[in-house]
PDB file of C-alpha atoms in Angstrom:
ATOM      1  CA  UNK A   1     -78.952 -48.472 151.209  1.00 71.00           C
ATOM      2  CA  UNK A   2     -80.684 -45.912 148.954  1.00 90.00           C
ATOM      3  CA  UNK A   3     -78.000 -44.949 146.510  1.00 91.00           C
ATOM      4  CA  UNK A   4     -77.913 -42.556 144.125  1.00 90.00           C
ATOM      5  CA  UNK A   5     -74.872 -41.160 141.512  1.00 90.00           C
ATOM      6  CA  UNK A   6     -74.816 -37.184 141.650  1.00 86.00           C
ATOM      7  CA  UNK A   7     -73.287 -34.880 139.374  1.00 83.00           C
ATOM      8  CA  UNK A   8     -71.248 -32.200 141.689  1.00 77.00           C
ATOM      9  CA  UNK A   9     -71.365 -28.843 141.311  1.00 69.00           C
ATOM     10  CA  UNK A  10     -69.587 -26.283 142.992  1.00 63.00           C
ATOM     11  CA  UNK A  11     -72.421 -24.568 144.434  1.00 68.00           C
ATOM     12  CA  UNK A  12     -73.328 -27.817 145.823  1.00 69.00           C
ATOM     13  CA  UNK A  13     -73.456 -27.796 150.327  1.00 69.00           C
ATOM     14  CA  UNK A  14     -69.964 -27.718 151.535  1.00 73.00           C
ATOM     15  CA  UNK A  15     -70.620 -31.199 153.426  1.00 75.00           C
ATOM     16  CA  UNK A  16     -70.520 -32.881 150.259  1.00 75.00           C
ATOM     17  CA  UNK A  17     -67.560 -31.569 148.588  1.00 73.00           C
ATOM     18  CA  UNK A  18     -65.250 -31.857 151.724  1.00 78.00           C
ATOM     19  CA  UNK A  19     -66.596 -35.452 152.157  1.00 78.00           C
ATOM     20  CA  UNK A  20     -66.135 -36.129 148.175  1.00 78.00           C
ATOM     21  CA  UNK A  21     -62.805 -34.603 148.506  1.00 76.00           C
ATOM     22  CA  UNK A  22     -61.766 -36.743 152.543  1.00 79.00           C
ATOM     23  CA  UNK A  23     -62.792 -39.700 150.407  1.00 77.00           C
ATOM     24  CA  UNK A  24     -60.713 -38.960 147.213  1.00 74.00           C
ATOM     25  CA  UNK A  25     -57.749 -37.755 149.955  1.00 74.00           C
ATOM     26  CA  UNK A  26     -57.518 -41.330 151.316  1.00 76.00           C
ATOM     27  CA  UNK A  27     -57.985 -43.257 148.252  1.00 71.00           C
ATOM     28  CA  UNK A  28     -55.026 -41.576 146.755  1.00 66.00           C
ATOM     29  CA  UNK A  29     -52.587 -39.932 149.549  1.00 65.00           C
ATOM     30  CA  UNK A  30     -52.895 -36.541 147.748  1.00 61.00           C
ATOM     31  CA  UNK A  31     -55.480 -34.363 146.867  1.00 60.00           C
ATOM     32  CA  UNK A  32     -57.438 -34.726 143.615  1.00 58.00           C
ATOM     33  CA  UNK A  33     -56.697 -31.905 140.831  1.00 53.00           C
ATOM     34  CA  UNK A  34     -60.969 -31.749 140.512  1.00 55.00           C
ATOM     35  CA  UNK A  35     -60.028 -30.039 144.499  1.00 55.00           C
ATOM     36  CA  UNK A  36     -57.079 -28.023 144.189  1.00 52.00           C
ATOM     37  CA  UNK A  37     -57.499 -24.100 143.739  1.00 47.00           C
ATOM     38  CA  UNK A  38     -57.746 -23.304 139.853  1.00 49.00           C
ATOM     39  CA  UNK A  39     -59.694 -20.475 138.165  1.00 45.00           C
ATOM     40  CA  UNK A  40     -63.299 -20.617 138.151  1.00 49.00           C
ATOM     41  CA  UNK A  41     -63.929 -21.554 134.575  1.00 49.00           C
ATOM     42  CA  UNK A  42     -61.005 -25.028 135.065  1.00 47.00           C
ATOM     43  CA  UNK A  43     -63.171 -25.655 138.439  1.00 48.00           C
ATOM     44  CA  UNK A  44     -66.544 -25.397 136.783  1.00 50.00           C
ATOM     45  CA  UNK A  45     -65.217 -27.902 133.878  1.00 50.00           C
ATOM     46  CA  UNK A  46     -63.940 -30.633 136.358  1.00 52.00           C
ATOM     47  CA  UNK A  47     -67.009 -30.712 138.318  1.00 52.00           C
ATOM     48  CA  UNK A  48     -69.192 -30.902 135.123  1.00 63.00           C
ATOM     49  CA  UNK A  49     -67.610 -34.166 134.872  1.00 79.00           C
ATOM     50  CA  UNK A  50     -67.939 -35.070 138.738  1.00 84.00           C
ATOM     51  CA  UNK A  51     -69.838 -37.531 140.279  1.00 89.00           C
ATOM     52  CA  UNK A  52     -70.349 -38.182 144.001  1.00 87.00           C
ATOM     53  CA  UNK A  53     -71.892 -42.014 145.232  1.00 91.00           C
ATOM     54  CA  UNK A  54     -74.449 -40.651 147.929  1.00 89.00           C
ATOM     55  CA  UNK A  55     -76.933 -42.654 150.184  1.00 90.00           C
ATOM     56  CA  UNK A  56     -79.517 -40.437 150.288  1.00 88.00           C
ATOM     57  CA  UNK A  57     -80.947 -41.420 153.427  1.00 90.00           C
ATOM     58  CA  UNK A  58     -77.873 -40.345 156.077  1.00 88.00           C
ATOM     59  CA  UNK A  59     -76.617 -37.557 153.100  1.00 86.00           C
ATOM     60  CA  UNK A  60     -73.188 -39.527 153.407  1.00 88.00           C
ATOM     61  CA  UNK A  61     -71.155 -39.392 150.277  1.00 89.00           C
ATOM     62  CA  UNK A  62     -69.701 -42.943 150.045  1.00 91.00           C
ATOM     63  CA  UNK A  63     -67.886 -42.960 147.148  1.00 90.00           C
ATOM     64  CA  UNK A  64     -66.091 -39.912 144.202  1.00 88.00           C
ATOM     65  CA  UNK A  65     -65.305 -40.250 140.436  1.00 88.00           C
ATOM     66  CA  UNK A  66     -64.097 -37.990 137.910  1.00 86.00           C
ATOM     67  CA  UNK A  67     -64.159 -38.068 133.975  1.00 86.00           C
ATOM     68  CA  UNK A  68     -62.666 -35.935 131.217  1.00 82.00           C
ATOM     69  CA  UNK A  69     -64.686 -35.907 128.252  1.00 77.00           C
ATOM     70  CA  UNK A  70     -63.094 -35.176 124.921  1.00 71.00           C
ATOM     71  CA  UNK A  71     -63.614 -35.301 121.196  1.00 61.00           C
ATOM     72  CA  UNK A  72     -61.060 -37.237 118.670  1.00 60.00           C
ATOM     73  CA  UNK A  73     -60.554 -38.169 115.258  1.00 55.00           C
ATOM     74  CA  UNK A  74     -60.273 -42.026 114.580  1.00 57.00           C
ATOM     75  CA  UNK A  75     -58.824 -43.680 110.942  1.00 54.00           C
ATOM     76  CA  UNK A  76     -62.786 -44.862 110.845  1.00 54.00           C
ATOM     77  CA  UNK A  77     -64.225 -42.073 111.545  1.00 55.00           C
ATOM     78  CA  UNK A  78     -65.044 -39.708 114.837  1.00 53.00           C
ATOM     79  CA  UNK A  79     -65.483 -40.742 118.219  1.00 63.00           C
ATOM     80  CA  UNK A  80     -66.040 -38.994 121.237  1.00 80.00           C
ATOM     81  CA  UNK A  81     -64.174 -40.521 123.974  1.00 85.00           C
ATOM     82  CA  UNK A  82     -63.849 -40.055 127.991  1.00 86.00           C
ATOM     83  CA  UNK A  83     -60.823 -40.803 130.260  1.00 87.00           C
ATOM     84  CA  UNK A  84     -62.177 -42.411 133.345  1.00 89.00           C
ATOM     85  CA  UNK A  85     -59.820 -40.426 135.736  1.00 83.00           C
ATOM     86  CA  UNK A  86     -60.550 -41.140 139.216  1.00 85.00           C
ATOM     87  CA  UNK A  87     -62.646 -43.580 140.860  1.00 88.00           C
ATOM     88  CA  UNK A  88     -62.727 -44.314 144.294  1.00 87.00           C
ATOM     89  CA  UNK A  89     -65.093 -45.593 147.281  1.00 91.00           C
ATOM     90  CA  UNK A  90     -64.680 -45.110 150.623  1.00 90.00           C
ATOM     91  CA  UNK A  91     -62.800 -47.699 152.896  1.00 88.00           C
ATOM     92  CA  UNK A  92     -65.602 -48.555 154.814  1.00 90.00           C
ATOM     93  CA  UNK A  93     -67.865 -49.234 151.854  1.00 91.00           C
ATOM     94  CA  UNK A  94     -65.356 -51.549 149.915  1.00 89.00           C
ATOM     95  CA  UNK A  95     -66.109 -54.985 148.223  1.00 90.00           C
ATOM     96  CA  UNK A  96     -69.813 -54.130 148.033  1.00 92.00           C
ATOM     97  CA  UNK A  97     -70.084 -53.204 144.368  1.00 92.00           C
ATOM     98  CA  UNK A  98     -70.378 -49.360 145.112  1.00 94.00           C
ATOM     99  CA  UNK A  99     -67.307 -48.923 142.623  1.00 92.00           C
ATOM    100  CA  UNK A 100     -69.086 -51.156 139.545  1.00 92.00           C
ATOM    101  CA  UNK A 101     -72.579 -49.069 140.738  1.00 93.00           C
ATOM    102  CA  UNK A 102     -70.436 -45.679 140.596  1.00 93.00           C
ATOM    103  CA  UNK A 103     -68.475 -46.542 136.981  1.00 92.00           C
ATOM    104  CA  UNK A 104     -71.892 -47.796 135.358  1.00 91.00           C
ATOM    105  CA  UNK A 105     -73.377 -44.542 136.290  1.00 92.00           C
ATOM    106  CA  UNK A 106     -70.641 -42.550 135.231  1.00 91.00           C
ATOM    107  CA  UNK A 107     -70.570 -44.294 131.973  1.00 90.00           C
ATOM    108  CA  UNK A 108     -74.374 -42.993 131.126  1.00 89.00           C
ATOM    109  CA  UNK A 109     -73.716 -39.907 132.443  1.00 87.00           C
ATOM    110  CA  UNK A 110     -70.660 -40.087 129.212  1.00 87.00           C
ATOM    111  CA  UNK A 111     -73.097 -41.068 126.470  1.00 88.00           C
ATOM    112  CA  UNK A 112     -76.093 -39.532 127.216  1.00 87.00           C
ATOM    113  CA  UNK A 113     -74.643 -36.267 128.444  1.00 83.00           C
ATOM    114  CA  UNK A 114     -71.717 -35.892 126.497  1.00 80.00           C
ATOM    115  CA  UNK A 115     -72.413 -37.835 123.566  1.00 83.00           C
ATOM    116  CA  UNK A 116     -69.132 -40.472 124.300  1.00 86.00           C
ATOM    117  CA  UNK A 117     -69.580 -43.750 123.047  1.00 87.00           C
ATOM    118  CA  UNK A 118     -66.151 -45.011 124.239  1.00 88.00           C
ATOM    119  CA  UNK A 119     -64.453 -44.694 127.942  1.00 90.00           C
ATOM    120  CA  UNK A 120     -61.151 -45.380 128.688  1.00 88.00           C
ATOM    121  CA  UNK A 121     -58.933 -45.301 131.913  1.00 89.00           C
ATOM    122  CA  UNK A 122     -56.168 -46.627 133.646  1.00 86.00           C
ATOM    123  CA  UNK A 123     -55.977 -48.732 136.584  1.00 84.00           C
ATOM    124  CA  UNK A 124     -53.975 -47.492 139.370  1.00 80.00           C
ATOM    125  CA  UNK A 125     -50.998 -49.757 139.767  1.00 77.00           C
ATOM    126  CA  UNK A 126     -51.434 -49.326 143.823  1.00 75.00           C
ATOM    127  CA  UNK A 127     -54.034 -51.319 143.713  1.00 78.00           C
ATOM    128  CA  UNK A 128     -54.407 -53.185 139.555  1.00 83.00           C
ATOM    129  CA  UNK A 129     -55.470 -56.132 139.711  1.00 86.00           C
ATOM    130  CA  UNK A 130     -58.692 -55.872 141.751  1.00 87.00           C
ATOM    131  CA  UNK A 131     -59.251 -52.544 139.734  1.00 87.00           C
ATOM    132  CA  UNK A 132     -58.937 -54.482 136.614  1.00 89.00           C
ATOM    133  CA  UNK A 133     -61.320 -57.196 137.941  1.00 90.00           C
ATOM    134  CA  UNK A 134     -63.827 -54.885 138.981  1.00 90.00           C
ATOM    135  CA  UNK A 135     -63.527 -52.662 135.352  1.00 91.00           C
ATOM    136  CA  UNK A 136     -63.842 -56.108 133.559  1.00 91.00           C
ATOM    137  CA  UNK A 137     -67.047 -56.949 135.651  1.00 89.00           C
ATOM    138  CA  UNK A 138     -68.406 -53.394 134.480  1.00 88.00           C
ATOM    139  CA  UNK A 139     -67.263 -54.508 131.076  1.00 89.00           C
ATOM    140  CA  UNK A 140     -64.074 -52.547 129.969  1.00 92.00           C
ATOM    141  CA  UNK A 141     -61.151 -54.900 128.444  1.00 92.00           C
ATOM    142  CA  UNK A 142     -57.721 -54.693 128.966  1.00 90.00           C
ATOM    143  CA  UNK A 143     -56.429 -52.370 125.207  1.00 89.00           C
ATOM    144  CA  UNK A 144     -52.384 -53.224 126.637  1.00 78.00           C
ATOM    145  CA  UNK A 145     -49.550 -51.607 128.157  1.00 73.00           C
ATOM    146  CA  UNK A 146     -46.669 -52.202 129.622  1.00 74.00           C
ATOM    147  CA  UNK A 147     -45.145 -53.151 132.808  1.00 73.00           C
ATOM    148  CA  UNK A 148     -45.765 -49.049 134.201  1.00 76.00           C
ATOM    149  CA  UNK A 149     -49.293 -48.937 132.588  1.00 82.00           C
ATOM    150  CA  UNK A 150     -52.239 -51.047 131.607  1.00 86.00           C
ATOM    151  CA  UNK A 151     -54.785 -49.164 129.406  1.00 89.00           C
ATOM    152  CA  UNK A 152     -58.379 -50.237 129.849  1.00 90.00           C
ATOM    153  CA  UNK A 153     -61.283 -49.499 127.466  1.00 90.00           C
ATOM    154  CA  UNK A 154     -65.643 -50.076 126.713  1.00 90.00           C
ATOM    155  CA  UNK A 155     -67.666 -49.200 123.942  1.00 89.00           C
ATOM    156  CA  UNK A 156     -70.681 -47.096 125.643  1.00 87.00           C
ATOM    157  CA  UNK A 157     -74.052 -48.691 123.934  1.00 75.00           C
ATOM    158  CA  UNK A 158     -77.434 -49.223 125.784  1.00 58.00           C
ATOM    159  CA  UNK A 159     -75.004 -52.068 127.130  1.00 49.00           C
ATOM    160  CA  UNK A 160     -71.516 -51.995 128.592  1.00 48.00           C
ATOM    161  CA  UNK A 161     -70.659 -54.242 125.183  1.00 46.00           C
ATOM    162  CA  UNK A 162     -68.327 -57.053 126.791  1.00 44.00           C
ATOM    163  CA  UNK A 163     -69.779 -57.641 129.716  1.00 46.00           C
ATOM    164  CA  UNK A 164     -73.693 -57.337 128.510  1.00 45.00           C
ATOM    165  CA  UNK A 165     -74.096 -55.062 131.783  1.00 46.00           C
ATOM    166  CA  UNK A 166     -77.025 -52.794 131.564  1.00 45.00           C
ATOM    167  CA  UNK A 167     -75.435 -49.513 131.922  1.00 44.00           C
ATOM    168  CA  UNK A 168     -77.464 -47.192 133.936  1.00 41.00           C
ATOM    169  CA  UNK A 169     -77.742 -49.421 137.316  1.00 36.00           C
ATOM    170  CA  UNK A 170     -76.706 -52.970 138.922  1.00 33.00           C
ATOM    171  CA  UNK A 171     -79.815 -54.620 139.880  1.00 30.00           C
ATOM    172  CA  UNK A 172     -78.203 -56.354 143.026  1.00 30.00           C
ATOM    173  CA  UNK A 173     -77.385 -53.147 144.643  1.00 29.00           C
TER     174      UNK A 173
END
């Protein structure tokens, strides 16, 4: 299909977000904060960082992710990070590398938007160790944990920098 990764907005058709949100609904049983009534300005911030998977040729939104941007202060300096907070695909669209498509997008959307040159995120344990596969595939390594929580992260260069992945597109899809 003709795929393409699109920022949301809130003025964006209603069609969209209530598919965005159905898909984000069944992925995680509840819905996703980005959704939930919050003032304007909170609303306007999440969706900045909101991306949709749609196939642009039956306007069907296929697959949702969410990132949270932020700047820190490391011992070697500063770096601008992201958290990687939701990412999810659609049931019917599973095991067809919509997710790695989705996460590679999202990841240039991080450095060239928001200047982050390092993601991180957290598989959710539901569902860990194909998550972790699929991160590792898109080139984020396991950073540790614990038995409750496994922390994932990727340098953001031209390439996702373990896995050599061009970030910006899979060519198979």
């Amino acid at each position: 299909p003709n795929l393409k990764v699109v920022k949301l907005a809130t003025k964006d058709p209603p069609a969209l977000l209530a598919q965005a949100k159905a898909i984000a609904l069944a992925a995680f049983g509840k819905e996703s904060v980005e959704f939930q009534l919050a003032p304007r300005s909170r609303t306007e911030l999440l969706f900045n960082c909101s991306f949709i998977l749609l196939n642009e040729a039956t306007q069907s939104v296929l697959g949702y992710g969410c990132m949270k941007p932020h700047h820190s202060i490391k011992a070697d300096g500063n770096q601008n990070e992201a958290i990687l907070h939701t990412l999810c695909v659609d049931g019917a669209h599973r095991g067809k590398g919509y997710g790695g498509y989705l996460a590679s997008e999202m990841c240039v959307a991080a450095r060239d938007e928001f200047g982050v040159n390092f993601m991180l995120l957290t598989p959710a344990k539901e569902n860990e160790a194909a998550l972790i596969r699929l991160y590792q595939r898109c080139g984020f390594s396991l950073m540790g944990g614990n038995e409750d929580v496994v922390t994932m992260g990727a340098k953001l260069s031209n390439k996702l920098e373990n896995s050599g992945t061009d970030i910006g597109g899979i060519a198979d899809l």
